[in-house]
Coordinates of C-alpha atoms and ligand atoms in Angstrom, one line a residue:
M2 CA -17.6 -94.8 135.0
K3 CA -19.2 -91.5 134.0
K4 CA -23.0 -91.4 133.8
L5 CA -24.7 -89.8 130.9
L6 CA -27.2 -87.0 131.3
S7 CA -29.6 -86.2 128.5
V8 CA -31.0 -82.7 128.3
V9 CA -34.3 -82.6 126.4
V10 CA -35.4 -79.2 125.2
P11 CA -38.7 -78.6 123.4
C12 CA -38.4 -75.5 121.1
Y13 CA -41.2 -73.6 119.4
N14 CA -40.1 -70.3 117.8
E15 CA -37.2 -70.0 120.2
C16 CA -34.5 -68.6 117.9
E17 CA -34.1 -65.6 120.1
A18 CA -33.7 -67.6 123.3
L19 CA -31.5 -70.4 122.1
P20 CA -28.3 -68.4 121.8
Y21 CA -28.6 -67.8 125.6
F22 CA -29.8 -71.2 126.5
Y23 CA -26.9 -73.4 125.5
P24 CA -24.0 -71.4 127.0
A25 CA -26.0 -71.0 130.3
V26 CA -26.8 -74.7 130.7
S27 CA -23.5 -76.1 129.5
K28 CA -21.6 -73.8 131.9
V29 CA -23.5 -75.2 134.8
L30 CA -23.3 -78.8 133.6
R31 CA -19.5 -78.6 133.2
S32 CA -19.3 -78.0 136.9
I33 CA -20.6 -81.6 137.5
P34 CA -17.4 -83.7 136.9
D35 CA -19.0 -87.1 137.0
L36 CA -21.4 -86.5 134.1
D37 CA -21.3 -86.7 130.4
V38 CA -24.0 -84.7 128.7
E39 CA -26.0 -85.0 125.5
Y40 CA -28.6 -82.5 124.3
W41 CA -31.8 -83.2 122.4
F42 CA -33.4 -80.1 121.0
I43 CA -36.9 -80.8 119.5
D44 CA -37.9 -78.2 117.0
D45 CA -41.7 -78.4 117.2
G46 CA -42.4 -77.0 113.7
S47 CA -41.2 -73.5 114.4
Q48 CA -41.8 -70.8 111.8
D49 CA -38.8 -68.7 112.7
N50 CA -35.0 -69.5 112.5
T51 CA -35.0 -72.0 115.4
L52 CA -33.8 -74.8 113.0
T53 CA -31.0 -72.6 111.8
E54 CA -29.9 -72.0 115.4
L55 CA -30.1 -75.7 116.1
R56 CA -28.0 -76.6 113.1
K57 CA -25.4 -74.2 114.2
L58 CA -25.3 -75.8 117.7
H59 CA -25.1 -79.3 116.2
D60 CA -22.3 -78.4 113.8
N61 CA -20.2 -77.1 116.6
C62 CA -20.6 -80.2 118.6
P63 CA -22.1 -83.0 116.4
D64 CA -21.5 -85.8 119.0
N65 CA -23.3 -84.3 121.9
I66 CA -25.8 -81.9 120.5
H67 CA -28.7 -83.4 118.5
Y68 CA -31.9 -82.1 117.1
I69 CA -35.1 -83.4 115.9
T70 CA -37.4 -81.3 113.7
F71 CA -41.1 -82.1 113.3
S72 CA -43.0 -81.8 110.0
R73 CA -45.3 -79.3 111.8
N74 CA -46.3 -78.0 115.2
F75 CA -47.4 -81.0 117.3
G76 CA -47.4 -79.2 120.7
K77 CA -45.0 -79.3 123.7
E78 CA -46.3 -82.7 124.9
A79 CA -45.4 -84.3 121.6
A80 CA -42.0 -82.7 121.6
L81 CA -41.3 -83.9 125.1
Y82 CA -42.3 -87.4 124.2
A83 CA -40.0 -87.4 121.1
G84 CA -37.2 -86.1 123.3
L85 CA -37.6 -88.7 125.9
Q86 CA -37.7 -91.4 123.2
A87 CA -34.5 -90.2 121.7
A88 CA -32.6 -89.6 125.0
N89 CA -30.0 -92.3 125.8
G90 CA -29.0 -91.0 129.2
D91 CA -28.9 -92.7 132.6
Y92 CA -30.6 -89.5 133.7
V93 CA -32.8 -87.2 131.7
V94 CA -33.7 -83.6 132.4
V95 CA -36.5 -81.8 130.6
M96 CA -36.0 -78.0 130.3
D97 CA -37.7 -75.1 128.5
A98 CA -35.6 -73.2 126.0
D99 CA -36.4 -69.8 127.4
L100 CA -34.3 -70.1 130.6
Q101 CA -37.5 -69.9 132.8
D102 CA -36.2 -73.2 134.2
P103 CA -33.1 -72.0 136.1
P104 CA -30.0 -74.0 135.1
S105 CA -28.5 -73.2 138.5
M106 CA -30.7 -75.9 140.0
L107 CA -29.2 -78.7 137.9
P108 CA -26.4 -79.7 140.3
T109 CA -28.8 -80.0 143.2
M110 CA -31.2 -82.0 141.2
Y111 CA -28.5 -84.3 140.1
Q112 CA -27.2 -84.7 143.6
Y113 CA -30.6 -86.0 144.8
L114 CA -30.7 -88.6 142.1
A115 CA -27.1 -89.6 142.5
D116 CA -27.7 -90.2 146.2
G117 CA -30.2 -92.8 145.1
E118 CA -33.0 -91.8 147.5
Y119 CA -35.2 -90.3 144.8
D120 CA -36.1 -91.3 141.2
C121 CA -37.2 -87.9 140.1
V122 CA -36.5 -84.3 141.1
G123 CA -39.3 -81.9 140.0
T124 CA -39.5 -78.2 140.4
R125 CA -42.4 -76.0 141.7
R126 CA -42.9 -72.3 141.2
V127 CA -43.9 -70.7 144.5
D128 CA -45.0 -67.4 143.0
R129 CA -46.4 -66.2 139.8
K130 CA -44.8 -62.8 139.6
G131 CA -45.3 -61.1 136.3
E132 CA -48.3 -63.2 135.4
A133 CA -51.8 -61.7 134.9
K134 CA -54.0 -62.0 138.0
F135 CA -56.8 -63.7 136.1
K136 CA -54.5 -66.3 134.7
S137 CA -53.1 -67.1 138.2
F138 CA -56.7 -67.3 139.5
L139 CA -57.7 -69.8 136.8
S140 CA -54.6 -71.9 137.4
N141 CA -55.3 -72.1 141.2
M142 CA -58.9 -73.1 140.4
F143 CA -57.7 -75.8 138.0
Y144 CA -55.4 -77.4 140.6
K145 CA -58.1 -77.3 143.3
V146 CA -60.7 -78.9 140.9
I147 CA -58.5 -81.6 139.4
N148 CA -57.1 -82.7 142.8
K149 CA -60.6 -83.1 144.1
I150 CA -61.8 -85.2 141.3
S151 CA -58.8 -87.1 140.1
N152 CA -57.0 -90.0 141.8
T153 CA -53.7 -88.8 140.3
A154 CA -52.2 -86.0 142.4
I155 CA -51.3 -83.0 140.4
V156 CA -48.8 -80.8 142.3
P157 CA -49.8 -77.1 142.2
G158 CA -47.3 -75.0 140.4
A159 CA -45.2 -78.0 139.3
R160 CA -43.3 -77.3 136.1
D161 CA -42.3 -79.8 133.5
Y162 CA -38.7 -79.0 134.5
R163 CA -37.6 -82.2 136.1
M164 CA -34.7 -84.7 136.2
M165 CA -35.5 -88.4 136.1
T166 CA -33.7 -91.7 136.3
R167 CA -33.7 -94.0 133.3
Q168 CA -36.2 -96.3 135.1
M169 CA -38.7 -93.5 135.4
V170 CA -38.2 -92.3 131.8
D171 CA -38.9 -95.9 130.6
A172 CA -42.1 -95.9 132.7
V173 CA -43.2 -92.6 131.2
L174 CA -42.5 -93.9 127.7
S175 CA -44.5 -97.0 128.4
M176 CA -47.6 -94.7 128.5
T177 CA -48.3 -94.5 124.8
E178 CA -51.5 -92.6 125.0
C179 CA -52.0 -90.0 122.3
N180 CA -53.6 -87.4 124.6
R181 CA -50.5 -86.6 126.6
F182 CA -51.0 -84.5 129.8
S183 CA -47.4 -84.6 131.2
K184 CA -48.3 -83.2 134.6
G185 CA -50.6 -86.2 135.1
I186 CA -48.3 -88.8 133.4
F187 CA -45.3 -87.9 135.6
S188 CA -47.4 -88.3 138.7
W189 CA -49.3 -91.4 137.5
V190 CA -46.1 -93.5 137.0
G191 CA -45.3 -93.0 140.7
F192 CA -41.7 -93.3 142.0
R193 CA -40.2 -91.1 144.6
T194 CA -40.2 -87.4 143.6
K195 CA -38.5 -84.6 145.4
Y196 CA -39.9 -81.1 144.7
L197 CA -37.6 -78.1 144.7
D198 CA -39.2 -74.6 145.0
Y199 CA -38.1 -71.6 143.1
H200 CA -39.3 -68.1 142.2
N201 CA -40.7 -67.3 138.8
V202 CA -38.2 -66.2 136.3
E203 CA -39.2 -64.1 133.2
R204 CA -38.4 -65.4 129.7
V205 CA -34.9 -64.5 128.5
A206 CA -36.2 -63.6 125.0
G207 CA -39.1 -64.3 122.7
K208 CA -42.6 -64.7 123.9
S209 CA -44.9 -67.3 125.4
D210 CA -47.5 -68.8 123.2
W211 CA -50.1 -69.6 125.9
S212 CA -53.2 -67.5 125.7
T213 CA -55.9 -67.8 128.4
R214 CA -57.9 -69.8 125.9
S215 CA -55.2 -72.3 125.2
L216 CA -54.6 -72.7 129.0
F217 CA -58.3 -73.4 129.5
K218 CA -58.3 -76.0 126.8
Y219 CA -55.2 -77.6 128.4
A220 CA -57.0 -77.7 131.7
I221 CA -60.1 -79.4 130.2
N222 CA -57.8 -81.9 128.5
G223 CA -56.0 -82.6 131.8
I224 CA -59.3 -83.2 133.6
T225 CA -60.8 -85.5 130.9
D226 CA -57.5 -87.5 130.7
F227 CA -57.1 -88.0 134.5
S228 CA -60.6 -88.1 135.9
E229 CA -63.9 -89.7 135.2
A230 CA -65.8 -87.4 137.7
P231 CA -67.4 -85.3 135.0
L232 CA -69.2 -88.4 133.8
S233 CA -70.8 -88.8 137.2
I234 CA -72.3 -85.4 136.8
A235 CA -74.8 -86.8 134.3
V236 CA -75.8 -89.5 136.8
W237 CA -76.3 -87.1 139.7
L238 CA -78.2 -84.6 137.6
G239 CA -80.4 -87.3 136.2
L240 CA -81.2 -88.6 139.7
A241 CA -81.9 -85.1 141.0
A242 CA -84.3 -84.4 138.1
A243 CA -86.1 -87.8 138.6
F244 CA -86.5 -87.0 142.3
L245 CA -87.9 -83.5 141.6
S246 CA -90.3 -84.9 139.1
I247 CA -91.7 -87.3 141.7
L248 CA -92.2 -84.4 144.1
G249 CA -93.9 -82.5 141.2
I250 CA -96.3 -85.4 140.5
I251 CA -97.3 -85.6 144.2
F252 CA -97.9 -81.9 144.3
V253 CA -100.1 -81.9 141.2
V254 CA -102.2 -84.8 142.4
V255 CA -102.7 -83.3 145.9
R256 CA -103.6 -79.9 144.4
H257 CA -106.1 -81.5 142.1
F258 CA -108.0 -83.0 145.0
I259 CA -107.9 -79.7 147.0
D260 CA -108.8 -77.4 144.1
P261 CA -110.0 -79.3 140.9
H262 CA -109.8 -76.1 138.7
S263 CA -106.3 -75.1 139.5
S264 CA -104.6 -77.4 136.9
V265 CA -104.8 -74.9 134.0
F266 CA -102.2 -72.8 135.7
G267 CA -98.5 -73.5 135.5
W268 CA -97.6 -73.5 131.8
A269 CA -94.8 -70.9 132.4
S270 CA -93.2 -73.1 135.0
M271 CA -93.6 -76.0 132.6
V272 CA -91.7 -74.2 129.9
S273 CA -88.8 -73.4 132.3
I274 CA -88.6 -77.0 133.4
I275 CA -88.5 -78.3 129.9
L276 CA -85.8 -75.8 129.0
M277 CA -83.8 -76.6 132.0
L278 CA -84.0 -80.4 131.4
G279 CA -83.1 -79.8 127.8
G280 CA -80.0 -77.9 128.9
V281 CA -79.0 -80.5 131.3
Q282 CA -79.3 -83.2 128.7
L283 CA -77.2 -81.3 126.3
L284 CA -74.6 -80.7 128.9
C285 CA -74.4 -84.4 129.8
L286 CA -74.2 -85.3 126.1
G287 CA -71.4 -82.8 125.7
I288 CA -69.4 -84.2 128.6
M289 CA -69.8 -87.7 127.2
G290 CA -68.8 -86.4 123.8
K291 CA -65.5 -85.1 125.3
Y292 CA -64.6 -88.6 126.4
V293 CA -65.9 -90.2 123.2
S294 CA -63.7 -87.9 121.1
R295 CA -60.7 -88.9 123.2
I296 CA -61.5 -92.6 122.6
Y297 CA -61.9 -91.8 118.9
L298 CA -58.5 -90.1 118.7
Q299 CA -56.8 -92.9 120.6
V300 CA -58.2 -95.8 118.6
K301 CA -57.1 -94.1 115.4
H302 CA -53.5 -94.8 116.6
R303 CA -52.1 -91.8 114.8
P304 CA -48.5 -91.1 115.5
I305 CA -47.9 -88.6 118.3
Y306 CA -45.5 -86.6 116.0
I307 CA -43.8 -86.9 112.6
I308 CA -40.1 -86.3 112.2
K309 CA -38.7 -84.4 109.3
E310 CA -35.1 -84.5 110.2
K311 CA -33.1 -86.0 113.0
K312 CA -29.4 -85.4 113.6
Ligands
UDP24 N1 -43.2 -75.3 123.2 C1 -43.2 -76.3 122.2 N2 -44.3 -76.4 121.4 C2 -45.4 -75.6 121.5 C3 -45.4 -74.6 122.5 C4 -44.3 -74.5 123.3 O1 -42.3 -77.1 122.1 O2 -46.4 -75.7 120.7 C5 -42.0 -75.2 124.0 C6 -41.4 -73.8 124.1 O3 -40.5 -73.6 123.1 C7 -40.7 -73.7 125.4 C8 -41.6 -74.6 126.3 O4 -42.4 -75.4 125.4 O5 -39.4 -74.3 125.4 C9 -42.5 -73.8 127.2 O6 -43.3 -72.9 126.4 P1 -43.6 -71.4 126.9 O7 -42.4 -70.7 127.4 O8 -44.3 -70.7 125.8 O9 -44.6 -71.7 128.1 P2 -44.6 -71.2 129.6 O10 -43.2 -71.1 130.0 O11 -45.3 -69.9 129.6 O12 -45.3 -72.3 130.4
MG25 MG1 -41.6 -70.3 129.2

């Protein structure tokens, strides 16, 4: 019996890329004879003609090409989650709409899963050609930091482009947290993952929406979702300050006995110390605030996305 492969594609303002995407992917997938294919395009509240393009695709092939459109932009993570929930396949592959995830890798990915040795085949970019130096530097720093402080391994350069078995998809879906950091979630659920390397490919059309600022925010979210280490900073800074203050007290007492008139000096250093401690306290409060805000969002149990139309 033929197995079903679901292709999940988050789309945000991708009307220029979509006309290239479907022909390229379907051509490759037709070359795998033992697979039926269904597509789930998730229109993540696009402001351009993405939905019109998706309707066209659906009308040409209503049984296999489906789309979900959100009531507004909920972000790629939400779109991925909606797509994984909708997918019916024995295997599910997640791909970007801009053909930066080379479709030519699909047969190899499928072969690894079909052989049964792996539950997931991920992809890893080995270079960042065409990307700003500063952005690459920040990304490298991020992977170094998060892998030091988190128990969940985050593979450097790993893309969301991956093919999974039904078992792994169900495991990913069982994580219902509203702060969804996919790179962490895919790794957290475990299973045997094979990574394939490839060289960076430029977008086929349209433009990427990631500014350095949004990447930075993404990195902070990843760290707070998958590590408690920043919370320990408060403990260590507190201990260090307490230790220094003991040294300070000893110093002041000893100096008083050596030279009883010296204690009028030192108000400048006092001000610096007070300022520094105030800063450290605010920093620690801020770190705690980050975690509290995530608890706050989670306990509200808001839906991760809202569907306007599903076909
Ligand atoms: N995307 C999305 N919602 C968003 C931003 C992006 O669904 O709010 C989709 C986008 O359409 C694309 C994929 O996520 O299919 C990756 O986005 P992009 O190409 O901008 O990121 P990059 O390739 O630079 O990581
Ligand atoms: Mg892209």
